[in-house]
PDB file of C-alpha atoms in Angstrom:
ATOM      1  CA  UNK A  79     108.589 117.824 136.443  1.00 51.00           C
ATOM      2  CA  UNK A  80     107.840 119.220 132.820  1.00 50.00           C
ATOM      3  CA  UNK A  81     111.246 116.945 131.295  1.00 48.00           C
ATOM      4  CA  UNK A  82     109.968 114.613 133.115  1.00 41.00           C
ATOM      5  CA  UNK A  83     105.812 114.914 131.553  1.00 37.00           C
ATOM      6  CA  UNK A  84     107.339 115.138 128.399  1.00 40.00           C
ATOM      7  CA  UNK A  85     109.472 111.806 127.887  1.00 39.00           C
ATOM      8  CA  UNK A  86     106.667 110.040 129.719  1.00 39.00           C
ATOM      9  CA  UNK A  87     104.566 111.088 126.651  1.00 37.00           C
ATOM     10  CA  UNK A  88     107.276 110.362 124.057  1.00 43.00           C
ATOM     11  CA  UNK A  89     107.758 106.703 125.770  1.00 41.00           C
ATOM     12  CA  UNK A  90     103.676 106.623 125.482  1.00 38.00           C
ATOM     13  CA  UNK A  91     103.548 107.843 122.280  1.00 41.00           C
ATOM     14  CA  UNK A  92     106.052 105.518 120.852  1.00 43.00           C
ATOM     15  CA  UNK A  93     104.924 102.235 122.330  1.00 44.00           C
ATOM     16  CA  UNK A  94     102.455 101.458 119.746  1.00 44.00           C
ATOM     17  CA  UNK A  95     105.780 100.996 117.470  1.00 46.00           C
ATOM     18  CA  UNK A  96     109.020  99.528 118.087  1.00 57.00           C
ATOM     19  CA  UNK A  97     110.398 100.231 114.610  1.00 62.00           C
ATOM     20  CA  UNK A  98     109.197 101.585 111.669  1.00 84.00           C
ATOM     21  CA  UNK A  99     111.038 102.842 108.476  1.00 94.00           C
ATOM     22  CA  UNK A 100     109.342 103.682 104.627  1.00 95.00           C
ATOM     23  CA  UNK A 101     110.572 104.010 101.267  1.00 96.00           C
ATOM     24  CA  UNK A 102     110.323 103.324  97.420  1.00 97.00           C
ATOM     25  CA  UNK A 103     111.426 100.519  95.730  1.00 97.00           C
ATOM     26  CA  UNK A 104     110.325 100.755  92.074  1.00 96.00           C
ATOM     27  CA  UNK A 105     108.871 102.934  89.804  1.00 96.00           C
ATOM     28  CA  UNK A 106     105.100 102.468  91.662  1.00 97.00           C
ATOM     29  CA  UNK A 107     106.069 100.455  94.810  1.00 98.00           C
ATOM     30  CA  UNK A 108     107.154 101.192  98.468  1.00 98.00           C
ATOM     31  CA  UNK A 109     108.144  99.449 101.125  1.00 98.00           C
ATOM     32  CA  UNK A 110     107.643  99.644 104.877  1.00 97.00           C
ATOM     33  CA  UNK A 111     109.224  98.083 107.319  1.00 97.00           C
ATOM     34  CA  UNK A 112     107.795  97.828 111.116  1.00 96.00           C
ATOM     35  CA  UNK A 113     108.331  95.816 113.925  1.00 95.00           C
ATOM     36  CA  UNK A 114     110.331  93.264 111.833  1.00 95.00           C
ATOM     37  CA  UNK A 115     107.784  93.073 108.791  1.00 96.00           C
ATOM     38  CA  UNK A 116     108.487  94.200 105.556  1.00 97.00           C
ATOM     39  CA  UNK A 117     105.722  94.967 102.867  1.00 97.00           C
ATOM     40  CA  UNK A 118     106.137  95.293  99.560  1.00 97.00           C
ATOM     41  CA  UNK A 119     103.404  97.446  97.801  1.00 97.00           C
ATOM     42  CA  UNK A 120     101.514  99.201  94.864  1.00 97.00           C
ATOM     43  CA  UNK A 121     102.304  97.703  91.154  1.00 97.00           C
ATOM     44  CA  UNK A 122     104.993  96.891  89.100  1.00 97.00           C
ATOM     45  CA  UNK A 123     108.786  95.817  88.988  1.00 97.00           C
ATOM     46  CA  UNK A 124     110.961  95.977  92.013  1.00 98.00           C
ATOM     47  CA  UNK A 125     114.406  97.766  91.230  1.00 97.00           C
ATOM     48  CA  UNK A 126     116.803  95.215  90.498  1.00 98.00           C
ATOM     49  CA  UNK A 127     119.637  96.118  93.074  1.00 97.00           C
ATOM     50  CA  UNK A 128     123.804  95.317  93.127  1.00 96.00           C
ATOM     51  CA  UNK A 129     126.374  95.009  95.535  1.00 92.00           C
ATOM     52  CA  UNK A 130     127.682  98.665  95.399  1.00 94.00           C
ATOM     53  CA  UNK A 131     124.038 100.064  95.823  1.00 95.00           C
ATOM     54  CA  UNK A 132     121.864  97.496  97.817  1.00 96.00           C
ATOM     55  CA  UNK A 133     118.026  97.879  98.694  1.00 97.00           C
ATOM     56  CA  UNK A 134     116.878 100.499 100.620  1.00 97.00           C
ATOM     57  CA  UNK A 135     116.362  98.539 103.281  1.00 96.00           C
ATOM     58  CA  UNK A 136     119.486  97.017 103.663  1.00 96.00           C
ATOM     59  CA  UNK A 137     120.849  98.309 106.770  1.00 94.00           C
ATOM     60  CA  UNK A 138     117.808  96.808 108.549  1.00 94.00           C
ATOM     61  CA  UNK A 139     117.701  93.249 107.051  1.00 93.00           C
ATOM     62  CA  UNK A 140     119.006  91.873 110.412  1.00 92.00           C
ATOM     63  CA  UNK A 141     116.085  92.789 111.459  1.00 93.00           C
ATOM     64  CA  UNK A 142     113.965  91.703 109.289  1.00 96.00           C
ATOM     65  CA  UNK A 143     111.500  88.503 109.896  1.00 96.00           C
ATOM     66  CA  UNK A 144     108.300  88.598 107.717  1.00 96.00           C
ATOM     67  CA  UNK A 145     108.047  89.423 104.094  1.00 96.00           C
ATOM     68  CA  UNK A 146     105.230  90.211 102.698  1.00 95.00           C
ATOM     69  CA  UNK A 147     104.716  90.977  99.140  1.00 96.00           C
ATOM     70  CA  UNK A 148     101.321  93.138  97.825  1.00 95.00           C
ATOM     71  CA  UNK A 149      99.671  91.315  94.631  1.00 94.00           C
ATOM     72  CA  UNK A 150     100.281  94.007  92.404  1.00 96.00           C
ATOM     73  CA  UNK A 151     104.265  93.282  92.219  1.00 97.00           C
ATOM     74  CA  UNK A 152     105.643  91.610  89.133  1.00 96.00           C
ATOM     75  CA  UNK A 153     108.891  91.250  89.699  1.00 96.00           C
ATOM     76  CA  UNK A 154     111.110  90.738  92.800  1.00 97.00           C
ATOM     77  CA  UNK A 155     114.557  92.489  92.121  1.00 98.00           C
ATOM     78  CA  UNK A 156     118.249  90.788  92.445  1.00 98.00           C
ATOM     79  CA  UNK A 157     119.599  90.790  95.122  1.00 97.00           C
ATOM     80  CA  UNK A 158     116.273  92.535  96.810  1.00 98.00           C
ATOM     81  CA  UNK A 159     116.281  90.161 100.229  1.00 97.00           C
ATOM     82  CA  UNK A 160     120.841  88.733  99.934  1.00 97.00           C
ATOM     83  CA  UNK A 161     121.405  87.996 103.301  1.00 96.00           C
ATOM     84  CA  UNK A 162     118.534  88.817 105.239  1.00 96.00           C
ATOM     85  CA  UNK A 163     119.522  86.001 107.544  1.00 95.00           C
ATOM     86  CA  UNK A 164     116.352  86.451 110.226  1.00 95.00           C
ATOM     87  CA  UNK A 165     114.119  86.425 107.290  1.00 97.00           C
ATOM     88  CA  UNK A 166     111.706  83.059 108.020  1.00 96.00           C
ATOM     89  CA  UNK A 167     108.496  83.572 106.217  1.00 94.00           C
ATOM     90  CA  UNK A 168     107.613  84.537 102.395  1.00 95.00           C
ATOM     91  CA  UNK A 169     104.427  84.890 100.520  1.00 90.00           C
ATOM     92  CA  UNK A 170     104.951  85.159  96.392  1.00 93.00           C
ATOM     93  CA  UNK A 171     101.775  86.656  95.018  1.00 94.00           C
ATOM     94  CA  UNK A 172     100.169  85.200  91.467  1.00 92.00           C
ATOM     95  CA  UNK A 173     101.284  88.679  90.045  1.00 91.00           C
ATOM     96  CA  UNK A 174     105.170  87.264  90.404  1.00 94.00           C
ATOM     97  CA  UNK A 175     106.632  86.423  87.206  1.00 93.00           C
ATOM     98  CA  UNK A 176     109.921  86.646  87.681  1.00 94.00           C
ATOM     99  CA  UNK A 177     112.501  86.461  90.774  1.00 95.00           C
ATOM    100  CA  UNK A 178     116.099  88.281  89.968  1.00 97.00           C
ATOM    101  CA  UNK A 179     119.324  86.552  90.369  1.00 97.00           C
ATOM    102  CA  UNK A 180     120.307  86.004  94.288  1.00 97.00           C
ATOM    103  CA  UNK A 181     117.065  87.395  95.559  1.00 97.00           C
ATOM    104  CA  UNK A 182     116.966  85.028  98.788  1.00 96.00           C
ATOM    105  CA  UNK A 183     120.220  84.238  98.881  1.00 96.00           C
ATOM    106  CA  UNK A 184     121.915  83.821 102.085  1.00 95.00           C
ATOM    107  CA  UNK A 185     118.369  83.825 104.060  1.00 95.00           C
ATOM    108  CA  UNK A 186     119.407  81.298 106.105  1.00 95.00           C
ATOM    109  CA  UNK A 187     116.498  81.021 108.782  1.00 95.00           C
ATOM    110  CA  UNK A 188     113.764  81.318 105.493  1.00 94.00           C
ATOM    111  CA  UNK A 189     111.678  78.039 106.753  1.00 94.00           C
ATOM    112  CA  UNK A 190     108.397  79.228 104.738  1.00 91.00           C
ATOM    113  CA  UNK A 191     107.892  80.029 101.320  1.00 91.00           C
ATOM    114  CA  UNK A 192     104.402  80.243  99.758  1.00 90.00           C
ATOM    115  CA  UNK A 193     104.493  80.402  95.913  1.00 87.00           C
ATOM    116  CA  UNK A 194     101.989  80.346  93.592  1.00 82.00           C
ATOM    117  CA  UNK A 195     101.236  78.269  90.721  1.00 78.00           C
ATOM    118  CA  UNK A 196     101.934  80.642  88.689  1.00 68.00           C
TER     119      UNK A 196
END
């Protein structure tokens, strides 16, 4: 009875969340990543990243639907989002000025992009 108390709780505990993982991803930003969002936070330049050493959350851009970056970002790294192929929506803040070299590329479902005029 008391294995089975205990991974009733865990299942309650847990249901709130179906996935959740954190990180950083610059000098002064982080990223989190539940339930298929990913946020990009805090201020500055995003690491620019490379084939050999990808962004953190790499092993999780299957999963990945939403992208949502903070307004104190500058710069979106290369590669940062290459083949995040469920990726379908993405808000650029004003703070943007620059977008490294195959950021989105290979984000074949992306059917919304919001970008500034800046």
């Amino acid at each position: 009875m008391k294995k089975l108390f205990t991974l009733f709780l865990a299942l309650a505990v847990g249901a709130g969340t179906l996935f959740a993982e954190s990180g950083t991803c610059g000098d002064n930003l982080t990223w989190d990543l539940t339930d298929g969002v990913l946020t990009i936070s805090g201020t500055g330049a995003m690491t620019d990243y490379v084939y050999y050493s990808p962004a953190p959350w790499d092993s999780y851009k299957s999963s990945i639907t939403i992208l949502i970056i903070g307004d104190g970002v500058t710069n979106i790294g290369d590669i940062a989002f290459y083949g995040c192929t469920g990726l379908t929506s993405v808000t650029i803040p004003n703070g943007v000025r620059s977008i490294g070299n195959y950021a989105f590329y290979g984000c074949s479902s992306l059917n919304s992009v919001t970008i500034p005029n800046s």
